[in-house]
Coordinates of C-alpha atoms and ligand atoms in Angstrom, one line a residue:
M10 CA -3.7 64.7 241.5
A11 CA -5.4 68.0 241.4
T12 CA -3.5 70.8 239.8
S13 CA -4.4 74.5 240.6
D14 CA -4.8 77.3 238.1
A15 CA -1.6 78.8 239.3
Q16 CA 1.1 79.3 236.8
P17 CA 4.1 76.8 237.0
T18 CA 7.0 78.5 238.9
A19 CA 10.6 76.9 238.4
L20 CA 12.7 76.8 241.5
T21 CA 16.2 75.3 241.9
G22 CA 18.5 73.4 244.3
I23 CA 21.2 70.8 244.2
G24 CA 19.9 67.5 242.7
V25 CA 21.5 64.6 244.7
S26 CA 19.4 61.7 244.0
P27 CA 17.8 61.3 240.3
G28 CA 14.4 60.8 239.4
L29 CA 11.3 62.8 238.3
V30 CA 8.2 62.5 240.7
A31 CA 5.3 64.9 241.6
G32 CA 3.3 65.2 244.8
P33 CA 1.9 67.5 247.4
V34 CA 4.3 69.3 249.7
A35 CA 4.2 68.4 253.4
R36 CA 6.6 70.6 255.6
M37 CA 8.6 69.1 258.4
A38 CA 7.4 71.0 261.6
P39 CA 10.3 73.1 263.2
G40 CA 11.9 72.0 266.3
I41 CA 10.1 72.9 269.6
P42 CA 11.6 75.9 271.2
E43 CA 12.6 76.1 274.9
P44 CA 9.3 77.1 276.7
A45 CA 9.7 80.3 278.9
I46 CA 9.9 79.7 282.8
E47 CA 6.3 80.3 283.8
T48 CA 4.3 79.4 286.8
L49 CA 0.7 78.5 287.1
P50 CA -1.9 80.8 288.7
A51 CA -2.6 80.3 292.3
D52 CA -6.0 78.7 291.7
T53 CA -4.8 75.9 289.2
D54 CA -5.8 72.6 289.8
L55 CA -2.4 71.1 289.9
D56 CA -3.6 67.3 289.9
A57 CA -5.4 68.3 286.6
E58 CA -2.4 69.8 285.2
C59 CA -0.1 66.6 286.3
D60 CA -2.7 64.4 284.6
R61 CA -2.3 66.4 281.4
I62 CA 1.3 65.5 281.4
A63 CA 0.5 61.8 281.7
A64 CA -2.1 61.9 279.0
A65 CA 0.4 63.6 276.7
A66 CA 3.0 61.1 277.2
Q67 CA 0.4 58.3 276.5
T68 CA -0.7 60.1 273.3
V69 CA 2.9 60.3 272.1
K70 CA 3.7 56.7 273.0
K71 CA 0.6 55.5 270.8
G72 CA 1.6 57.6 268.1
L73 CA 5.1 56.3 267.9
E74 CA 3.9 52.8 268.4
L75 CA 1.7 53.2 265.3
S76 CA 4.4 54.7 263.2
A77 CA 6.8 51.8 264.3
A78 CA 4.2 49.1 263.1
E79 CA 4.2 50.8 259.7
A80 CA 8.0 51.3 259.5
K81 CA 10.7 48.7 258.2
G82 CA 14.2 47.8 259.4
D83 CA 16.2 50.6 261.2
G84 CA 13.4 53.1 261.3
R85 CA 11.2 50.5 263.1
T86 CA 13.7 49.8 265.6
L87 CA 14.3 53.7 266.2
L88 CA 10.6 54.4 266.7
E89 CA 10.3 51.4 269.1
T90 CA 13.1 52.8 271.2
T91 CA 11.5 56.2 271.2
A92 CA 8.2 54.8 272.3
Q93 CA 9.6 53.0 275.1
M94 CA 11.1 56.1 276.3
A95 CA 7.7 57.8 276.1
A96 CA 6.3 55.1 278.2
D97 CA 9.1 55.3 280.9
P98 CA 7.4 56.8 284.1
T99 CA 10.9 58.6 285.1
L100 CA 10.3 61.6 282.8
T101 CA 6.5 62.1 283.6
T102 CA 6.9 61.8 287.3
S103 CA 9.9 64.2 287.6
A104 CA 7.9 66.7 285.5
Q105 CA 4.7 66.1 287.4
A106 CA 7.0 66.9 290.7
K107 CA 8.0 70.2 289.2
V108 CA 4.5 71.2 288.7
R109 CA 3.3 70.3 292.2
E110 CA 6.6 71.7 294.0
R111 CA 7.4 74.8 291.8
R112 CA 3.9 75.3 290.1
L113 CA 5.9 75.3 286.8
V114 CA 3.7 75.2 283.6
P115 CA 3.6 71.5 282.2
A116 CA 5.6 72.4 279.1
R117 CA 8.4 74.0 281.1
A118 CA 8.3 71.2 283.8
V119 CA 8.6 68.5 280.9
W120 CA 11.6 70.5 279.2
E121 CA 13.5 70.9 282.6
A122 CA 12.8 67.1 283.6
A123 CA 13.9 66.0 280.3
G124 CA 17.1 68.2 280.8
T125 CA 17.8 66.2 284.2
L126 CA 17.2 62.9 282.7
A127 CA 19.5 63.7 279.8
D128 CA 22.3 64.8 282.0
M129 CA 22.1 61.7 283.9
L130 CA 22.2 59.4 280.9
K131 CA 25.0 61.4 279.3
S132 CA 27.1 60.8 282.7
L133 CA 26.5 57.0 282.4
G134 CA 28.3 57.2 279.0
G135 CA 28.2 54.5 276.2
Y136 CA 24.8 53.2 275.0
M137 CA 22.9 55.2 277.8
A138 CA 24.6 58.5 276.6
E139 CA 23.3 57.9 273.0
R140 CA 19.7 57.7 274.4
T141 CA 19.9 61.3 275.3
R142 CA 18.7 62.1 271.4
D143 CA 15.5 59.9 272.3
V144 CA 14.9 61.9 275.6
A145 CA 15.0 65.0 273.5
D146 CA 12.6 63.8 270.8
V147 CA 10.1 62.4 273.4
R148 CA 10.4 65.9 275.2
D149 CA 9.6 67.8 272.1
R150 CA 6.5 65.4 271.2
I151 CA 5.1 65.7 274.7
I152 CA 5.4 69.5 274.8
A153 CA 3.8 69.6 271.1
V154 CA 0.8 67.9 272.4
L155 CA 0.6 70.0 275.5
T156 CA 0.7 73.3 273.7
D157 CA -1.2 72.1 270.7
S158 CA 1.8 72.8 268.3
P159 CA 2.6 70.8 265.1
M160 CA 4.2 67.5 266.0
P161 CA 7.9 67.7 265.3
G162 CA 9.5 65.1 262.9
I163 CA 8.4 63.6 259.5
P164 CA 4.6 64.2 259.0
R165 CA 2.4 61.2 259.1
L166 CA -0.1 61.7 256.1
P167 CA -2.5 59.0 254.5
E168 CA -1.2 60.0 250.9
P169 CA 2.2 60.1 249.6
F170 CA 3.9 63.6 249.7
V171 CA 7.1 65.5 248.8
L172 CA 8.9 66.3 252.1
V173 CA 10.2 69.9 252.6
A174 CA 12.7 70.5 255.6
K175 CA 15.6 72.6 256.6
D176 CA 17.7 69.6 257.0
L177 CA 17.3 65.8 257.7
A178 CA 19.3 64.3 260.5
P179 CA 20.5 61.0 260.0
A180 CA 17.7 59.5 262.3
D181 CA 15.1 61.3 260.2
T182 CA 16.5 59.8 256.9
A183 CA 16.3 56.3 258.7
L184 CA 12.7 56.9 259.1
L185 CA 11.8 57.9 255.4
N186 CA 9.4 55.4 254.1
P187 CA 9.6 55.3 250.1
E188 CA 6.0 54.5 250.0
K189 CA 5.1 57.6 251.8
V190 CA 7.8 60.1 250.9
V191 CA 8.3 60.3 247.1
A192 CA 10.9 62.9 247.3
F193 CA 12.5 65.5 249.5
I194 CA 13.7 69.0 249.3
T195 CA 16.0 70.5 252.1
S196 CA 17.2 74.1 252.2
E197 CA 20.6 73.1 253.6
G198 CA 22.8 69.9 253.1
G199 CA 25.5 69.1 250.4
P200 CA 25.7 66.8 247.6
T201 CA 28.0 64.2 249.1
S202 CA 26.7 64.2 252.5
H203 CA 25.5 60.9 253.9
T204 CA 22.0 62.0 253.7
A205 CA 22.2 62.6 250.0
I206 CA 24.1 59.0 249.8
L207 CA 21.2 57.5 251.6
A208 CA 18.5 59.2 249.4
R209 CA 20.3 57.5 246.3
A210 CA 20.3 54.2 248.3
L211 CA 16.5 54.5 248.8
G212 CA 16.1 55.5 245.1
M213 CA 14.2 58.7 246.5
P214 CA 14.5 61.8 244.1
A215 CA 16.2 64.6 246.3
I216 CA 17.2 68.1 246.2
V217 CA 19.3 69.7 248.8
G218 CA 20.8 73.1 249.4
T219 CA 18.0 75.2 247.9
G220 CA 18.2 78.0 250.4
E221 CA 15.5 79.2 252.5
Q222 CA 14.2 81.6 249.9
V223 CA 13.0 78.4 247.9
T224 CA 11.6 76.2 250.9
D225 CA 9.8 79.3 252.2
R226 CA 7.8 79.4 249.0
L227 CA 6.6 75.9 249.4
S228 CA 3.4 75.4 251.6
D229 CA 1.7 72.3 252.9
G230 CA -0.6 71.1 250.0
D231 CA 1.4 72.8 247.1
I232 CA 1.7 70.4 244.1
V233 CA 5.5 70.3 243.1
L234 CA 7.4 68.4 240.3
V235 CA 10.6 67.2 241.7
D236 CA 13.5 66.5 239.1
G237 CA 16.3 65.1 241.3
T238 CA 18.6 64.8 238.1
K239 CA 18.4 68.4 237.2
G240 CA 18.0 69.9 240.7
S241 CA 14.8 71.5 239.6
I242 CA 11.4 72.0 241.3
T243 CA 8.3 73.2 239.6
L244 CA 5.6 74.7 241.7
N245 CA 2.3 74.2 240.2
P246 CA 3.3 72.0 237.0
S247 CA 1.4 71.8 234.0
E248 CA -0.8 68.9 233.3
E249 CA 1.6 67.8 230.4
A250 CA 4.6 67.9 232.8
L251 CA 2.8 65.6 235.3
R252 CA 1.7 63.2 232.6
R253 CA 5.5 62.8 231.5
A254 CA 6.5 62.2 235.1
R255 CA 3.8 59.5 235.4
E256 CA 4.9 57.8 232.3
L257 CA 8.6 57.8 233.3
A258 CA 7.6 56.5 236.7
S259 CA 5.8 53.5 235.1
R260 CA 8.8 52.2 233.1
V261 CA 10.8 50.0 235.2
R262 CA 14.4 49.1 234.1
V263 CA 16.4 46.1 235.3
F264 CA 20.1 45.2 235.2
N265 CA 21.0 41.8 234.3
G266 CA 24.5 41.6 235.7
D267 CA 26.3 42.0 232.1
G268 CA 27.9 45.6 232.3
A269 CA 29.5 46.2 229.1
T270 CA 29.6 49.0 226.3
R271 CA 27.5 48.5 223.1
D272 CA 30.7 47.1 221.4
G273 CA 31.2 44.7 224.2
H274 CA 33.9 46.3 226.2
E275 CA 33.3 44.9 229.8
V276 CA 32.8 47.2 232.5
Q277 CA 32.1 45.8 235.9
L278 CA 29.1 47.3 237.6
L279 CA 29.3 46.7 241.3
A280 CA 27.5 47.8 244.3
N281 CA 28.3 49.9 247.4
V282 CA 27.1 48.2 250.5
G283 CA 27.2 48.9 254.2
D284 CA 25.8 45.4 255.8
A285 CA 24.6 42.2 254.8
A286 CA 20.8 43.1 254.3
G287 CA 22.2 45.8 251.8
A288 CA 24.4 43.1 250.0
R289 CA 21.5 40.9 249.6
S290 CA 19.5 43.4 247.9
A291 CA 22.3 44.4 245.7
A292 CA 22.8 40.7 244.7
E293 CA 19.1 40.8 243.8
A294 CA 19.4 43.9 241.8
G295 CA 22.0 42.1 239.6
A296 CA 25.3 43.6 240.9
M297 CA 28.2 41.7 239.5
G298 CA 29.9 42.0 242.9
V299 CA 30.8 44.5 245.6
G300 CA 33.0 47.3 244.8
L301 CA 33.0 49.0 248.3
F302 CA 31.8 47.5 251.4
R303 CA 31.9 50.3 254.1
T304 CA 32.9 48.3 257.0
E305 CA 32.7 51.2 259.4
F306 CA 28.9 51.3 258.8
C307 CA 28.7 48.0 260.8
F308 CA 30.0 49.7 264.0
L309 CA 29.0 53.4 263.8
D310 CA 27.0 53.3 267.0
Q311 CA 29.4 51.1 268.9
P312 CA 31.5 52.7 271.7
E313 CA 34.1 49.9 271.9
E314 CA 36.0 48.2 269.1
P315 CA 33.8 45.3 268.1
T316 CA 35.2 41.8 268.9
I317 CA 36.9 39.7 266.2
E318 CA 33.9 37.4 266.3
A319 CA 31.5 40.0 265.8
Q320 CA 33.4 41.4 262.9
V321 CA 33.6 37.9 261.4
E322 CA 30.0 37.8 261.6
A323 CA 29.3 41.1 260.1
Y324 CA 31.8 40.5 257.1
R325 CA 30.5 37.0 256.3
G326 CA 27.0 38.2 256.1
V327 CA 28.1 40.5 253.2
L328 CA 30.5 37.7 251.6
E329 CA 27.8 35.1 251.5
A330 CA 25.6 37.5 249.2
F331 CA 28.3 37.1 246.6
P332 CA 29.3 33.5 246.3
G333 CA 32.2 33.2 243.9
K334 CA 32.1 36.9 243.1
K335 CA 34.4 39.9 243.8
V336 CA 33.7 41.7 247.1
V337 CA 35.9 44.9 247.7
V338 CA 36.2 45.4 251.5
R339 CA 37.4 48.8 252.8
T340 CA 39.1 48.7 256.1
L341 CA 37.8 51.1 258.8
D342 CA 37.4 54.7 257.4
A343 CA 36.9 56.3 260.7
G344 CA 36.7 60.1 261.1
A345 CA 35.4 63.3 259.8
D346 CA 31.8 62.7 258.9
K347 CA 32.0 59.0 260.2
P348 CA 33.4 59.3 263.5
L349 CA 33.8 55.8 265.5
P350 CA 33.9 56.4 269.1
F351 CA 36.8 54.0 269.5
L352 CA 39.2 55.2 266.9
T353 CA 38.6 58.9 266.6
D354 CA 39.8 61.9 268.3
S355 CA 36.9 64.3 268.5
T356 CA 39.2 67.2 269.7
E357 CA 41.1 67.9 266.2
A358 CA 40.4 71.2 264.7
N359 CA 40.3 69.9 261.1
P360 CA 39.1 66.3 261.2
A361 CA 38.9 65.9 257.4
L362 CA 42.7 66.6 257.2
G363 CA 43.3 64.7 260.5
V364 CA 44.2 61.2 261.6
R365 CA 41.2 59.6 260.0
A366 CA 40.8 56.4 257.8
Y367 CA 44.2 54.4 257.2
R368 CA 46.0 56.9 259.3
T369 CA 44.5 55.8 262.6
A370 CA 46.4 52.6 262.1
R371 CA 49.7 54.6 263.4
R372 CA 48.0 55.4 266.6
D373 CA 46.0 52.2 267.1
P374 CA 47.8 49.5 264.8
E375 CA 45.9 46.5 266.8
V376 CA 42.6 47.6 265.4
L377 CA 43.6 47.2 261.7
E378 CA 45.5 44.1 262.7
H379 CA 42.1 42.6 264.2
Q380 CA 40.1 43.8 261.3
L381 CA 42.6 41.9 258.8
Q382 CA 42.2 38.7 261.0
A383 CA 38.5 38.8 261.2
L384 CA 38.4 39.5 257.3
A385 CA 40.7 36.5 256.6
K386 CA 38.7 34.2 258.9
A387 CA 35.3 35.5 257.1
E388 CA 37.0 34.8 253.7
A389 CA 38.1 31.2 254.7
V390 CA 34.4 30.3 255.4
T391 CA 32.8 31.6 252.3
S392 CA 33.6 31.6 248.6
A393 CA 33.5 35.0 247.8
K394 CA 36.6 36.6 246.3
V395 CA 37.8 39.0 248.9
W396 CA 39.7 42.2 247.5
V397 CA 40.9 44.4 250.5
M398 CA 41.7 48.1 250.4
A399 CA 42.6 50.8 252.9
P400 CA 40.9 54.4 252.5
M401 CA 42.9 57.7 252.2
I402 CA 46.3 56.2 251.3
S403 CA 48.7 59.2 250.7
T404 CA 52.0 57.8 250.1
A405 CA 53.7 54.9 248.4
D406 CA 55.2 54.0 251.7
E407 CA 51.5 53.5 253.0
A408 CA 50.6 51.7 250.2
K409 CA 53.5 49.3 250.6
A410 CA 52.8 48.9 254.3
F411 CA 49.0 48.2 254.1
T412 CA 49.3 45.7 251.3
D413 CA 52.2 43.8 252.9
Q414 CA 50.3 43.7 256.1
A415 CA 47.0 42.3 254.4
R416 CA 48.9 39.7 252.6
A417 CA 50.6 38.9 255.6
H418 CA 47.3 38.0 256.9
G419 CA 46.6 35.5 253.8
L420 CA 44.6 38.1 252.0
K421 CA 45.7 37.7 248.7
I422 CA 44.4 40.7 246.8
A423 CA 45.4 43.9 248.5
G424 CA 45.0 47.3 247.0
M425 CA 43.9 50.9 248.0
M426 CA 41.5 53.8 247.8
I427 CA 42.7 56.8 245.7
E428 CA 41.0 59.8 247.5
V429 CA 44.0 62.1 248.1
P430 CA 45.3 63.9 245.3
S431 CA 49.0 62.8 246.1
A432 CA 47.9 59.2 245.6
A433 CA 46.6 59.9 242.0
L434 CA 49.7 61.9 241.0
M435 CA 52.0 59.2 242.5
A436 CA 49.9 56.3 241.0
D437 CA 52.8 54.7 239.1
K438 CA 54.7 54.2 242.5
M439 CA 51.6 53.1 244.2
F440 CA 51.0 50.4 241.8
E441 CA 54.4 48.8 242.6
H442 CA 52.5 47.6 245.6
A443 CA 49.0 47.8 245.3
D444 CA 47.0 45.2 243.3
F445 CA 44.3 47.3 242.2
A446 CA 42.9 50.9 243.3
S447 CA 39.3 52.1 243.8
I448 CA 38.9 56.0 243.3
G449 CA 36.6 57.6 246.0
T450 CA 35.7 60.6 244.1
N451 CA 33.7 62.0 247.0
D452 CA 36.9 62.6 249.0
L453 CA 39.1 63.1 246.1
T454 CA 36.9 66.1 245.0
Q455 CA 36.9 67.4 248.6
Y456 CA 40.6 67.4 248.7
V457 CA 41.4 68.6 245.3
M458 CA 38.7 71.4 245.4
A459 CA 39.6 72.1 249.1
A460 CA 35.7 72.2 249.6
D461 CA 33.9 70.6 252.5
R462 CA 31.9 67.8 251.1
L463 CA 29.0 68.4 253.5
L464 CA 28.7 72.1 252.8
S465 CA 25.9 73.1 250.5
S466 CA 27.2 76.4 249.9
L467 CA 30.3 74.9 248.1
A468 CA 28.4 72.4 246.1
Y469 CA 29.4 74.3 242.8
L470 CA 32.9 73.0 243.6
S471 CA 31.8 69.6 245.0
T472 CA 31.1 67.7 241.7
G473 CA 33.0 64.8 240.1
W474 CA 32.7 66.7 236.7
Q475 CA 35.4 69.2 238.0
P476 CA 38.0 69.0 235.1
A477 CA 40.6 69.0 237.8
V478 CA 39.1 65.7 239.3
L479 CA 38.9 64.2 236.1
R480 CA 42.6 64.8 235.1
L481 CA 43.5 63.1 238.6
I482 CA 41.5 60.0 237.6
K483 CA 43.2 59.9 234.3
A484 CA 46.5 60.3 236.1
A485 CA 45.5 57.3 238.2
C486 CA 44.7 55.1 235.2
D487 CA 47.6 56.1 233.3
G488 CA 50.0 55.3 236.4
A489 CA 48.2 51.6 236.7
A490 CA 48.3 50.8 233.1
P491 CA 52.0 49.9 232.8
H492 CA 51.5 47.6 235.6
G493 CA 48.2 46.1 234.2
R494 CA 46.4 46.9 237.5
P495 CA 42.8 47.6 237.5
V496 CA 41.4 50.9 238.5
G497 CA 37.6 51.3 239.8
V498 CA 35.5 54.1 240.9
C499 CA 33.4 53.7 244.0
G500 CA 32.4 57.3 244.6
E501 CA 29.1 59.1 243.9
A502 CA 30.3 59.9 240.4
A503 CA 30.2 56.2 239.4
A504 CA 26.3 56.5 239.8
D505 CA 25.9 59.4 237.5
P506 CA 25.3 57.8 234.2
A507 CA 26.9 60.4 232.0
L508 CA 29.9 60.8 234.0
A509 CA 30.2 56.9 234.1
V510 CA 30.7 57.1 230.3
V511 CA 33.5 59.6 230.9
L512 CA 35.0 57.4 233.6
V513 CA 35.2 54.3 231.2
G514 CA 36.9 56.5 228.5
L515 CA 39.4 57.6 231.2
G516 CA 40.4 53.8 231.5
V517 CA 38.1 52.9 234.6
A518 CA 37.5 49.2 234.6
S519 CA 34.7 49.1 237.2
L520 CA 32.1 51.2 238.6
S521 CA 30.5 50.7 242.0
M522 CA 27.4 52.6 243.0
T523 CA 24.3 52.2 244.9
A524 CA 22.3 49.2 243.7
R525 CA 19.4 51.5 242.6
A526 CA 21.8 53.3 240.1
L527 CA 22.8 49.9 238.2
P528 CA 20.1 49.8 235.6
D529 CA 20.4 53.5 234.5
V530 CA 24.2 53.3 234.3
D531 CA 23.9 50.0 232.2
A532 CA 21.3 51.3 229.9
V533 CA 23.5 54.5 229.0
L534 CA 26.9 52.5 228.7
K535 CA 24.9 50.0 226.5
S536 CA 24.1 53.0 224.1
V537 CA 27.7 53.9 223.4
D538 CA 31.0 52.2 222.1
L539 CA 34.3 52.4 223.8
A540 CA 35.6 54.8 221.3
D541 CA 32.6 57.1 222.1
C542 CA 33.5 57.0 225.8
R543 CA 37.1 58.0 225.0
R544 CA 36.2 60.7 222.9
L545 CA 33.7 62.2 225.6
A546 CA 36.5 61.8 228.2
Q547 CA 38.7 64.0 226.1
I548 CA 36.0 66.4 225.7
A549 CA 35.4 66.5 229.6
I550 CA 39.0 66.8 230.5
D551 CA 39.6 69.5 227.8
S552 CA 36.7 71.7 229.5
R553 CA 37.2 74.8 231.3
T554 CA 34.6 74.3 233.9
A555 CA 32.6 71.4 235.5
E556 CA 29.4 72.9 234.1
D557 CA 30.9 73.0 230.6
A558 CA 32.2 69.5 230.9
R559 CA 28.8 68.2 232.1
A560 CA 26.9 70.1 229.3
A561 CA 29.0 69.1 226.4
V562 CA 29.1 65.5 227.3
R563 CA 25.2 65.4 228.1
A564 CA 24.6 67.1 224.6
E565 CA 26.2 64.1 222.9
L566 CA 24.2 61.5 224.9
P567 CA 20.7 61.9 223.6
V568 CA 19.7 58.4 225.3
L569 CA 19.6 60.4 228.6
E570 CA 16.6 62.4 227.6
E571 CA 14.9 59.4 226.3
L572 CA 15.4 57.6 229.8
G573 CA 14.4 60.7 231.5
L574 CA 18.0 60.9 233.2
Ligands
PEP601 C1 34.7 58.4 248.5 O1 35.2 59.4 249.2 O2 34.4 58.7 247.4 C2 34.1 57.1 249.0 C3 33.6 56.2 248.2 O3 34.3 57.0 250.3 P1 33.1 57.7 251.4 O4 32.0 58.3 250.8 O5 32.8 56.6 252.2 O6 34.1 58.6 252.1
MG602 MG1 35.8 58.5 251.1

């Protein structure tokens, strides 16, 4: 990689996915603006203009097919569907009619034709309504060809690059190919948004919320060093910094399924999964089980409640990846940033504080009933040990109602998530009913700091290092101890190797994370004794601020520097 003579420049953002990599910048082209209503001059060859539209649609179709052939999984399906849309004559014929009948310039004709098509699909509802996103994508691509503008979406380049964008839509994130995109930097976005979670799942270093003043300084081809742990970007890094990044990238750590501190205190290191494929790769990565199966991820795009049979299939796929092992299944966590069309009321003013997660069972009790039935059936045909829990339990009555209901379905181990501060503070009462709890630090932080987890402007509040969050985690563990119940953590805090040490010191028995984080967390835990964990936990909860807690604990863990964490 060639470096320029320019001096290194340090820039910062919020590091949301760890790792140190370097590469040339490739900026994501901005969206296509609406073309003005313009008509063609009287002497224009209208047939030739119509041919240009057809040719542009063909170019887009071929480009998408090529990208689809290179992509994997969800990304491939998404690209294939969009390519089909580009090949569909409805859009081109309708745009050509507007050129012939109203003498509209081709770009404007395509824009209007796409608008009519999208309205028609929207009125059909369900699956068809979801295709409006593909129409907009194809429209923008055809217009880009017609107007000779940069193609929107993730750039296609022969060499690996660092993607720089304003923000990434979930669909963009599904298309990120880790072999091509080595890291990404966005000017918007928060630390616990699902884009950030996906970056960690892909093992792709990522920095979000830099503000435009940072991304505006990065031009195509600039060499940058991205440190996703620290949230730092170095423009024009030194040769020495690049050498260290290469050396760290060449070291591969593995996890052997034996999570414990140096002095042998067992800490179960588990995986967060969303489907069977994720569960299989987590098992390959050595995960000791599943600590969070986000069941709603199986059904995010479904307009109707899935049938019991479809649910049994989805759950069985995950359970089968972990024969004889623990799989913690969370019931549907619908609402706020993960709406499910069949459960969520989209008209609420404050969805994060609304009828979401377990609360939906009051309005639609049959959906939870069906899910528990399906889960019991899936458990019966596999050997995995199912632990079931509900998200957003807020009162002891809810803990009792849910665990009673789960046990009535034959699910023997029933517990709850602790994501609402009341649940942590009332833990002693909660554990009169719950067999276990798993702390969702993403939501717990959001609710105790009153800071929307998706907002980059509030990222300084949205961190599990907040002493207030840590004190609540301690309260949860202290409430569980007299009952002898295990408490785990399955929020993003569990994947931060330094914070993991603190959590173990607070009394947490298991840590569940994206499978990619297992080797790092394991390596750091194996460098400390339980007594060290307890001492560092005390330092963290006695700290004045999140930054103080993080700095004080990291200073006591020299292994982090050695491992490049
Ligand atoms: C959490 O809130 O920490 C959690 C694990 O659940 P989710 O991120 O799916 O809301
Ligand atoms: Mg949550």
